[in-house]
CSV table of C-alpha atoms in Angstrom, one decimal:
chain,number,residue,atom,x,y,z
A,152,UNK,CA,91.7,45.5,108.2
A,153,UNK,CA,88.8,42.7,109.1
A,154,UNK,CA,89.2,39.8,107.3
A,155,UNK,CA,86.4,37.9,108.7
A,156,UNK,CA,83.0,36.8,106.7
A,157,UNK,CA,81.0,38.7,109.2
A,158,UNK,CA,76.8,38.8,108.5
A,159,UNK,CA,75.3,41.4,106.8
A,160,UNK,CA,73.1,42.3,109.1
A,161,UNK,CA,76.1,43.1,111.8
A,162,UNK,CA,77.4,45.7,108.8
A,163,UNK,CA,73.9,47.3,108.1
A,164,UNK,CA,74.6,48.7,112.2
A,165,UNK,CA,78.0,50.4,111.4
A,166,UNK,CA,76.9,53.1,110.1
A,167,UNK,CA,74.3,53.3,112.1
A,168,UNK,CA,77.0,52.9,114.9
A,169,UNK,CA,79.2,54.9,113.4
A,170,UNK,CA,77.1,57.8,113.2
A,171,UNK,CA,76.1,57.9,116.8
A,172,UNK,CA,79.9,58.0,118.1
A,173,UNK,CA,80.5,61.2,116.0
A,174,UNK,CA,77.2,62.9,117.6
A,175,UNK,CA,79.3,62.0,120.3
A,176,UNK,CA,82.5,63.5,119.8
A,177,UNK,CA,80.9,66.8,118.6
A,178,UNK,CA,79.5,67.2,122.1
A,179,UNK,CA,83.4,66.0,123.4
A,180,UNK,CA,82.2,63.1,125.1
A,181,UNK,CA,85.5,60.7,125.2
A,182,UNK,CA,83.8,57.3,126.7
A,183,UNK,CA,80.4,55.5,126.1
A,184,UNK,CA,79.3,52.4,128.0
A,185,UNK,CA,77.7,49.7,126.5
A,186,UNK,CA,74.2,50.8,127.8
A,187,UNK,CA,74.1,54.0,126.7
A,188,UNK,CA,75.0,52.5,123.4
A,189,UNK,CA,72.7,50.4,124.2
A,190,UNK,CA,69.4,52.9,124.5
A,191,UNK,CA,70.8,55.4,122.1
A,192,UNK,CA,70.8,52.7,118.6
A,193,UNK,CA,68.5,51.2,120.3
A,194,UNK,CA,70.4,47.8,119.7
A,195,UNK,CA,69.6,45.7,122.6
A,196,UNK,CA,73.9,44.9,124.2
A,197,UNK,CA,74.3,41.1,123.9
A,198,UNK,CA,73.8,42.3,119.6
A,199,UNK,CA,76.0,44.9,119.7
A,200,UNK,CA,78.8,42.8,121.9
A,201,UNK,CA,78.6,40.6,119.1
A,202,UNK,CA,78.9,42.5,116.6
A,203,UNK,CA,81.5,44.2,117.7
A,204,UNK,CA,83.9,41.1,118.1
A,205,UNK,CA,84.0,40.4,114.9
A,206,UNK,CA,86.6,43.1,115.0
A,207,UNK,CA,88.2,42.2,117.4
A,208,UNK,CA,88.4,43.5,120.9
A,209,UNK,CA,86.9,47.3,121.3
A,210,UNK,CA,85.8,47.7,124.8
A,211,UNK,CA,87.7,47.3,128.6
A,212,UNK,CA,85.2,45.8,130.9
A,213,UNK,CA,84.2,49.0,133.7
A,214,UNK,CA,85.6,51.5,131.3
A,215,UNK,CA,82.7,51.0,127.9
A,216,UNK,CA,84.6,52.1,124.8
A,217,UNK,CA,86.7,54.8,123.7
A,218,UNK,CA,84.7,56.9,121.3
A,219,UNK,CA,87.6,58.5,119.7
A,220,UNK,CA,89.5,54.7,118.5
A,221,UNK,CA,85.9,53.2,117.8
A,222,UNK,CA,85.6,56.0,114.6
A,223,UNK,CA,88.5,55.6,113.6
A,224,UNK,CA,88.2,51.7,113.7
A,225,UNK,CA,84.4,51.8,112.0
A,226,UNK,CA,85.2,54.9,109.4
A,227,UNK,CA,88.2,53.2,108.3
A,228,UNK,CA,86.5,49.8,107.9
A,229,UNK,CA,83.0,52.3,106.4
A,230,UNK,CA,85.8,53.5,104.5
A,231,UNK,CA,84.7,56.2,105.0
A,232,UNK,CA,87.7,59.2,104.6
A,233,UNK,CA,87.8,58.0,100.8
A,234,UNK,CA,84.6,59.5,98.3
A,235,UNK,CA,83.0,57.4,97.0
A,236,UNK,CA,80.7,58.6,93.1
A,237,UNK,CA,77.9,56.8,92.6
A,238,UNK,CA,75.4,57.7,89.7
A,239,UNK,CA,71.7,56.8,89.7
A,240,UNK,CA,69.9,55.4,86.4
A,241,UNK,CA,66.7,56.6,86.5
A,242,UNK,CA,65.4,59.7,86.7
A,243,UNK,CA,61.9,59.2,87.8
A,244,UNK,CA,60.3,60.3,91.2
A,245,UNK,CA,62.2,57.8,93.1
A,246,UNK,CA,65.2,58.8,91.6
A,247,UNK,CA,64.8,62.6,91.7
A,248,UNK,CA,63.4,61.8,95.8
A,249,UNK,CA,66.8,60.6,96.1
A,250,UNK,CA,68.8,62.8,94.3
A,251,UNK,CA,67.5,65.7,96.4
A,252,UNK,CA,68.4,63.3,99.4
A,253,UNK,CA,71.4,64.8,100.6
A,254,UNK,CA,72.6,61.2,102.3
A,255,UNK,CA,74.0,62.7,105.6
A,256,UNK,CA,75.9,64.8,104.6
A,257,UNK,CA,78.6,63.9,107.3
A,258,UNK,CA,79.0,61.2,105.4
A,259,UNK,CA,81.4,60.7,101.9
A,260,UNK,CA,78.8,59.0,99.5
A,261,UNK,CA,78.2,61.6,96.3
A,262,UNK,CA,76.0,61.5,93.0
A,263,UNK,CA,78.0,62.7,90.7
A,264,UNK,CA,75.9,61.6,87.6
A,265,UNK,CA,72.7,60.4,87.0
A,266,UNK,CA,70.8,58.8,83.7
A,267,UNK,CA,67.8,59.3,81.8
A,268,UNK,CA,66.4,58.4,78.4
A,269,UNK,CA,63.9,61.2,78.4
A,270,UNK,CA,64.8,64.2,76.4
A,271,UNK,CA,63.7,67.3,78.5
A,272,UNK,CA,66.2,65.5,80.7
A,273,UNK,CA,69.2,64.6,79.7
A,274,UNK,CA,72.1,67.9,79.3
A,275,UNK,CA,70.4,69.5,82.6
A,276,UNK,CA,71.4,69.9,85.6
A,277,UNK,CA,69.0,68.3,88.4
A,278,UNK,CA,69.9,68.6,92.0
A,279,UNK,CA,73.4,69.5,91.0
A,280,UNK,CA,74.0,66.3,89.7
A,281,UNK,CA,74.1,66.2,85.8
A,282,UNK,CA,71.4,64.1,84.0
A,283,UNK,CA,72.8,62.6,81.1
A,284,UNK,CA,70.4,60.1,78.1
A,285,UNK,CA,70.7,56.4,78.7
A,286,UNK,CA,72.8,56.5,75.5
A,287,UNK,CA,75.6,58.0,77.1
A,288,UNK,CA,74.8,55.5,80.3
A,289,UNK,CA,78.7,53.0,79.4
A,290,UNK,CA,80.1,56.2,78.3
A,291,UNK,CA,80.0,57.7,81.3
A,292,UNK,CA,80.6,55.0,84.3
A,293,UNK,CA,83.1,54.1,82.3
A,294,UNK,CA,84.9,57.3,82.1
A,295,UNK,CA,83.5,58.4,85.6
A,296,UNK,CA,85.5,55.0,86.7
A,297,UNK,CA,81.7,54.9,88.7
A,298,UNK,CA,82.0,51.7,91.3
A,299,UNK,CA,78.1,51.9,92.1
A,300,UNK,CA,75.3,52.3,91.0
A,301,UNK,CA,71.8,53.3,92.7
A,302,UNK,CA,69.0,51.8,89.8
A,303,UNK,CA,65.7,52.6,89.5
A,304,UNK,CA,64.5,52.6,86.3
A,305,UNK,CA,61.3,50.3,85.9
A,306,UNK,CA,61.3,46.1,86.1
A,307,UNK,CA,61.2,46.4,82.4
A,308,UNK,CA,64.3,47.9,82.1
A,309,UNK,CA,66.3,46.6,85.9
A,310,UNK,CA,67.7,43.2,84.1
A,311,UNK,CA,69.1,45.1,80.3
A,312,UNK,CA,70.2,48.2,82.2
A,313,UNK,CA,72.2,46.1,84.8
A,314,UNK,CA,73.9,44.2,82.1
A,315,UNK,CA,75.2,47.1,80.8
A,316,UNK,CA,76.5,48.2,83.8
A,317,UNK,CA,78.2,44.5,84.3
A,318,UNK,CA,79.7,45.1,80.9
A,319,UNK,CA,81.9,48.9,82.0
A,320,UNK,CA,83.1,47.1,85.2
A,321,UNK,CA,80.2,48.6,88.4
A,322,UNK,CA,80.4,46.2,91.2
A,323,UNK,CA,77.9,47.6,93.0
A,324,UNK,CA,73.6,48.0,92.7
A,325,UNK,CA,71.2,49.6,95.5
A,326,UNK,CA,68.6,47.9,93.6
A,327,UNK,CA,65.3,50.1,94.2
A,328,UNK,CA,63.0,48.2,91.1
A,329,UNK,CA,61.3,45.3,92.0
A,330,UNK,CA,62.8,42.4,89.8
A,331,UNK,CA,65.4,40.2,91.1
A,332,UNK,CA,69.2,40.9,89.3
A,333,UNK,CA,71.4,38.7,87.7
A,334,UNK,CA,74.9,39.8,88.1
A,335,UNK,CA,78.2,37.9,88.1
A,336,UNK,CA,79.7,36.4,91.4
A,337,UNK,CA,82.1,40.0,91.9
A,338,UNK,CA,79.1,42.1,92.0
A,339,UNK,CA,77.0,42.8,95.1
A,340,UNK,CA,73.9,43.4,94.6
A,341,UNK,CA,71.2,45.1,97.7
A,342,UNK,CA,67.5,45.0,97.2
A,343,UNK,CA,65.1,47.8,98.2
A,344,UNK,CA,61.3,47.4,97.8
A,345,UNK,CA,59.8,48.9,99.2
A,346,UNK,CA,56.5,47.1,99.0
A,347,UNK,CA,59.0,44.0,100.5
A,348,UNK,CA,59.2,46.1,103.8
A,349,UNK,CA,55.8,46.9,104.3
A,350,UNK,CA,54.7,43.5,104.2
A,351,UNK,CA,57.5,41.9,105.9
A,352,UNK,CA,56.3,44.9,109.1
A,353,UNK,CA,53.1,43.7,108.7
A,354,UNK,CA,54.1,40.2,109.4
A,355,UNK,CA,55.7,41.4,112.3
A,356,UNK,CA,52.9,43.3,113.8
A,357,UNK,CA,50.9,40.3,113.0
A,358,UNK,CA,52.8,37.9,114.2
A,359,UNK,CA,54.1,39.8,116.6
A,360,UNK,CA,57.4,37.0,116.7
A,361,UNK,CA,59.7,39.6,117.0
A,362,UNK,CA,60.7,42.9,119.7
A,363,UNK,CA,61.7,46.7,119.2
A,364,UNK,CA,63.8,47.6,116.0
A,365,UNK,CA,64.4,45.6,113.9
A,366,UNK,CA,68.3,43.9,113.9
B,749,UNK,CA,49.9,30.7,110.9
B,750,UNK,CA,53.2,30.3,111.8
B,751,UNK,CA,54.0,29.9,115.8
B,752,UNK,CA,57.9,29.7,115.7
B,753,UNK,CA,59.6,32.8,115.5
B,754,UNK,CA,61.4,32.9,112.2
B,755,UNK,CA,64.4,35.3,110.9
B,756,UNK,CA,63.4,39.2,110.1
B,757,UNK,CA,65.9,37.7,106.7
B,758,UNK,CA,63.4,35.0,106.4
B,759,UNK,CA,60.2,36.9,106.5
B,760,UNK,CA,61.8,39.6,103.9
B,761,UNK,CA,62.6,36.6,101.1
B,762,UNK,CA,58.2,35.7,102.3
B,763,UNK,CA,57.3,38.3,99.3
B,764,UNK,CA,60.0,38.1,96.9
B,765,UNK,CA,58.5,34.1,97.1
B,766,UNK,CA,55.3,35.5,97.4
B,767,UNK,CA,56.0,36.9,93.5
B,768,UNK,CA,57.8,34.7,91.0
B,769,UNK,CA,54.9,32.0,92.0
B,770,UNK,CA,52.3,34.3,90.9
B,771,UNK,CA,54.0,35.1,88.3
B,772,UNK,CA,54.7,31.6,87.2
B,773,UNK,CA,50.9,31.4,87.8
B,774,UNK,CA,49.4,33.2,85.5
B,775,UNK,CA,51.9,31.2,83.6
B,776,UNK,CA,49.7,27.7,83.9
B,777,UNK,CA,53.1,26.3,85.9
B,778,UNK,CA,51.6,24.1,88.7
B,779,UNK,CA,55.6,22.8,90.0
B,780,UNK,CA,57.8,24.2,90.7
B,781,UNK,CA,61.7,22.8,91.2
B,782,UNK,CA,63.9,24.7,94.3
B,783,UNK,CA,67.0,24.7,91.7
B,784,UNK,CA,64.0,27.6,89.1
B,785,UNK,CA,62.5,28.8,93.2
B,786,UNK,CA,66.5,29.6,93.5
B,787,UNK,CA,67.5,30.5,90.3
B,788,UNK,CA,64.8,33.1,89.2
B,789,UNK,CA,64.6,34.2,92.9
B,790,UNK,CA,68.8,35.0,93.7
B,791,UNK,CA,68.6,32.8,96.7
B,792,UNK,CA,70.5,29.4,97.0
B,793,UNK,CA,68.4,26.3,97.4
B,794,UNK,CA,69.9,25.6,100.3
B,795,UNK,CA,68.6,29.2,102.2
B,796,UNK,CA,64.9,28.6,100.9
B,797,UNK,CA,65.2,25.2,101.8
B,798,UNK,CA,65.6,26.9,105.5
B,799,UNK,CA,63.5,28.6,104.8
B,800,UNK,CA,60.2,26.7,104.0
B,801,UNK,CA,61.4,23.9,107.4
B,802,UNK,CA,59.9,27.8,109.3
B,803,UNK,CA,57.4,26.5,108.2
B,804,UNK,CA,56.7,23.0,107.8
B,805,UNK,CA,56.7,20.3,105.1
B,806,UNK,CA,56.5,22.4,101.7
B,807,UNK,CA,57.8,20.4,99.3
B,808,UNK,CA,58.5,16.6,98.1
B,809,UNK,CA,61.1,14.7,97.1
B,810,UNK,CA,61.7,14.0,92.8
B,811,UNK,CA,58.2,16.2,92.3
B,812,UNK,CA,59.6,20.2,93.5
B,813,UNK,CA,57.0,22.4,95.0
B,814,UNK,CA,52.6,22.6,94.3
B,815,UNK,CA,52.9,26.0,93.2
B,816,UNK,CA,49.0,26.6,93.8
B,817,UNK,CA,49.4,25.5,97.5
B,818,UNK,CA,52.7,27.7,97.7
B,819,UNK,CA,50.9,30.9,96.7
B,820,UNK,CA,47.7,30.1,99.2
B,821,UNK,CA,50.6,29.4,102.1
B,822,UNK,CA,52.5,32.5,102.2
B,823,UNK,CA,49.2,34.9,100.9
B,824,UNK,CA,47.1,33.6,104.4
B,825,UNK,CA,50.8,34.7,106.7
B,826,UNK,CA,51.5,37.6,104.2
B,827,UNK,CA,48.2,38.8,104.9
B,828,UNK,CA,47.2,39.2,101.1
B,829,UNK,CA,44.1,38.7,101.3
B,830,UNK,CA,43.4,41.6,103.4
B,831,UNK,CA,43.7,45.4,102.6
B,832,UNK,CA,46.3,47.3,105.1
B,833,UNK,CA,45.5,51.1,104.9
B,834,UNK,CA,49.1,52.3,105.6
B,835,UNK,CA,49.4,56.9,106.7
B,836,UNK,CA,52.5,58.3,105.3
B,837,UNK,CA,53.4,61.4,107.6
B,838,UNK,CA,56.0,64.2,105.5
B,839,UNK,CA,55.4,64.4,102.2
B,840,UNK,CA,58.1,66.1,100.6
B,841,UNK,CA,60.5,64.7,97.8
B,842,UNK,CA,61.0,61.4,99.0
B,843,UNK,CA,56.7,60.6,100.1
B,844,UNK,CA,55.8,61.8,97.2
B,845,UNK,CA,58.0,59.6,95.5
B,846,UNK,CA,56.7,56.9,97.4
B,847,UNK,CA,53.5,58.3,96.9
B,848,UNK,CA,53.5,57.2,93.4
B,849,UNK,CA,55.0,54.2,93.8
B,850,UNK,CA,52.9,51.8,93.0
B,851,UNK,CA,53.5,49.0,95.6
B,852,UNK,CA,53.5,46.2,92.5
B,853,UNK,CA,49.9,47.0,92.4
B,854,UNK,CA,48.8,43.0,93.5
B,855,UNK,CA,49.7,43.6,97.2
B,856,UNK,CA,46.3,44.6,99.4
B,857,UNK,CA,48.4,47.4,101.0
B,858,UNK,CA,47.5,51.2,99.9
B,859,UNK,CA,48.7,54.2,101.5
B,860,UNK,CA,45.1,56.6,102.1
B,861,UNK,CA,46.3,59.1,103.6
B,862,UNK,CA,48.9,61.7,103.7
B,863,UNK,CA,50.7,64.7,106.6
B,864,UNK,CA,51.8,67.2,106.1
B,865,UNK,CA,52.8,71.1,108.0
B,866,UNK,CA,52.4,72.9,104.3
B,867,UNK,CA,50.4,75.2,104.8
B,868,UNK,CA,49.7,74.9,100.1
B,869,UNK,CA,49.4,71.1,100.6
B,870,UNK,CA,47.5,70.5,103.4
B,871,UNK,CA,43.7,69.2,102.2
B,872,UNK,CA,44.6,68.2,98.6
B,873,UNK,CA,44.4,65.1,96.9
B,874,UNK,CA,48.0,64.1,95.2
B,875,UNK,CA,48.1,60.9,93.5
B,876,UNK,CA,45.3,60.5,94.8
B,877,UNK,CA,46.1,60.8,98.3
B,878,UNK,CA,44.1,63.0,100.6
B,879,UNK,CA,46.2,65.2,102.5
B,880,UNK,CA,45.4,66.6,105.6
B,881,UNK,CA,47.7,69.0,107.9
B,882,UNK,CA,49.2,68.0,110.3
B,883,UNK,CA,47.1,68.9,112.8
B,884,UNK,CA,45.0,66.3,112.4
B,885,UNK,CA,47.3,63.6,112.1
B,886,UNK,CA,46.2,62.0,116.2
B,887,UNK,CA,42.5,62.8,115.1
B,888,UNK,CA,42.4,61.1,111.0
B,889,UNK,CA,44.8,58.2,112.4
B,890,UNK,CA,42.3,57.4,114.4
B,891,UNK,CA,39.4,57.6,113.4
B,892,UNK,CA,40.8,55.6,109.9
B,893,UNK,CA,41.6,53.2,112.2
B,894,UNK,CA,45.7,52.7,110.6
B,895,UNK,CA,47.8,50.4,111.7
B,896,UNK,CA,50.7,51.1,110.0
B,897,UNK,CA,52.8,54.0,108.0
B,898,UNK,CA,55.5,55.5,107.2
B,899,UNK,CA,58.1,57.7,108.0
B,900,UNK,CA,59.0,60.3,106.3
B,901,UNK,CA,59.5,63.1,108.2
B,902,UNK,CA,62.8,65.5,108.7
B,903,UNK,CA,65.0,64.0,111.1
B,904,UNK,CA,64.2,67.0,113.6
B,905,UNK,CA,60.9,65.7,113.7
B,906,UNK,CA,60.6,61.8,113.4
B,907,UNK,CA,60.7,60.7,117.9
B,908,UNK,CA,58.1,63.3,119.0
B,909,UNK,CA,55.2,62.5,115.0
B,910,UNK,CA,56.6,59.0,116.0
B,911,UNK,CA,55.0,59.6,119.9
B,912,UNK,CA,52.1,61.2,118.7
B,913,UNK,CA,51.9,58.1,116.6
B,914,UNK,CA,52.1,55.4,119.2
B,915,UNK,CA,49.4,57.4,121.0
B,916,UNK,CA,47.2,57.1,118.7
B,917,UNK,CA,47.6,53.4,118.5
B,918,UNK,CA,49.7,52.6,115.9
B,919,UNK,CA,51.7,49.2,116.0
B,920,UNK,CA,54.2,49.7,113.0
B,921,UNK,CA,56.3,51.9,111.4
B,922,UNK,CA,58.5,52.4,108.2
B,923,UNK,CA,60.5,54.6,109.3
B,924,UNK,CA,62.5,56.1,106.3
B,925,UNK,CA,65.2,58.9,109.0
B,926,UNK,CA,67.9,58.0,110.1
B,927,UNK,CA,66.9,58.7,113.9
B,928,UNK,CA,66.7,55.3,115.7
B,929,UNK,CA,63.4,55.6,116.4
B,930,UNK,CA,62.2,54.9,121.1
B,931,UNK,CA,59.1,53.1,121.1
B,932,UNK,CA,56.8,50.9,123.5
B,933,UNK,CA,58.0,47.0,122.7
B,934,UNK,CA,54.9,46.5,121.0
B,935,UNK,CA,55.4,48.8,118.7
B,936,UNK,CA,57.7,47.3,115.2
B,937,UNK,CA,59.7,49.4,113.4
B,938,UNK,CA,61.4,48.7,110.0
B,939,UNK,CA,64.9,50.5,109.0
B,940,UNK,CA,65.3,52.3,106.1
B,941,UNK,CA,68.5,54.3,105.4
B,942,UNK,CA,69.7,55.3,101.9
B,943,UNK,CA,73.2,56.0,103.6
B,944,UNK,CA,73.5,53.3,105.7
B,945,UNK,CA,72.1,50.6,102.4
B,946,UNK,CA,74.9,52.5,100.5
B,947,UNK,CA,78.0,52.2,102.8
B,948,UNK,CA,77.2,48.5,103.5
B,949,UNK,CA,77.2,48.0,99.6
B,950,UNK,CA,81.3,49.6,99.1
B,951,UNK,CA,81.8,47.7,102.8
B,952,UNK,CA,80.8,45.0,100.5
B,953,UNK,CA,82.1,45.6,97.8
B,954,UNK,CA,85.4,46.5,99.9
B,955,UNK,CA,85.7,43.7,101.7
B,956,UNK,CA,84.8,40.9,99.2
B,957,UNK,CA,83.2,39.0,102.5
B,958,UNK,CA,79.9,38.0,100.8
B,959,UNK,CA,78.5,37.3,97.4
B,960,UNK,CA,75.7,37.8,95.5
B,961,UNK,CA,72.5,39.7,96.0
B,962,UNK,CA,71.4,40.1,100.0
B,963,UNK,CA,69.4,36.9,101.5
């Protein structure tokens, strides 16, 4: 396991590398050059080399990268051999879409419980996932030992639900609300804010300060 | 307008700053200290100062920041005074959720057209947005002069739809498919991949290499 602090941008690319390498392996390709890898994942090769350097030497000059050992390595880092159960809080239209989302199937992520205060949804099964009433949130999260939560509640409830989640030991929140959550240092928050993403995209179009894909 | 190349991470924080500053203005606050700002947006003050430094001097030591001039400044950068019409391609469950999404209302973003090949959806109005059949994509995008597209089509169609969009002059794609799109240099792609986001979150929980929120 790596011991150096790696940038979040690097961490976000690891699943991208991993997925492409799996496709190569399925096609019986054993080796990949840094140029091929770069073109396939649309990340420039200097960035790839820098990313890989955080994890030590993984390629050989003139040979490229060994597909199988790279996969094994990244899977270990990404913990893809272990099933991670995730809860989803807030079954609105976005929450429902995420319950439908297949998370690339190949990975070991699974939404195992959902929560919503609407009486019509409580104690039903939706997209194969049990929906519990909101007042069972703390009990179920604790009993099911869920560590990671997808938060799709309205902005007005985001912080109070977060406080409950932290109280019962959740360590990671994928936050879709526009609220900047306040959490203790041992809890990780990853924000996905569609408005920000669109505004950033438009900013880059207008200013054309960066080229191509995000890193 | 800024002329220096700014990091994508900085650009992503601009809407966050902007939104908080608007809330302050609505509460009749005229001034904000860097500490208050830092706590409210959950970004450490060194990062805030570095972000602001890309745009020149915006605060005064001992005084903090002037709320109104900051807002005016960021709005100009983010082009929030101009309405941007966005198209959405692929009205599945995620596409529908995004059509329902209000993009914080306060901003000048609007999904003005949606596209889907399903006959039942074609030529209907959904969440107030006209849904056109897929074979009208190029015609409508051109006629409506749409520059920015939200892509929520299945992975298998992502690249071919992208090629069509590029052909009719689209310059920005918010890509929800797991495919790494290949586009010319003058087209910006912003990827949102829920699986990657979850895996990155889990990676940071397990390794605890970073603290708090993403930057």
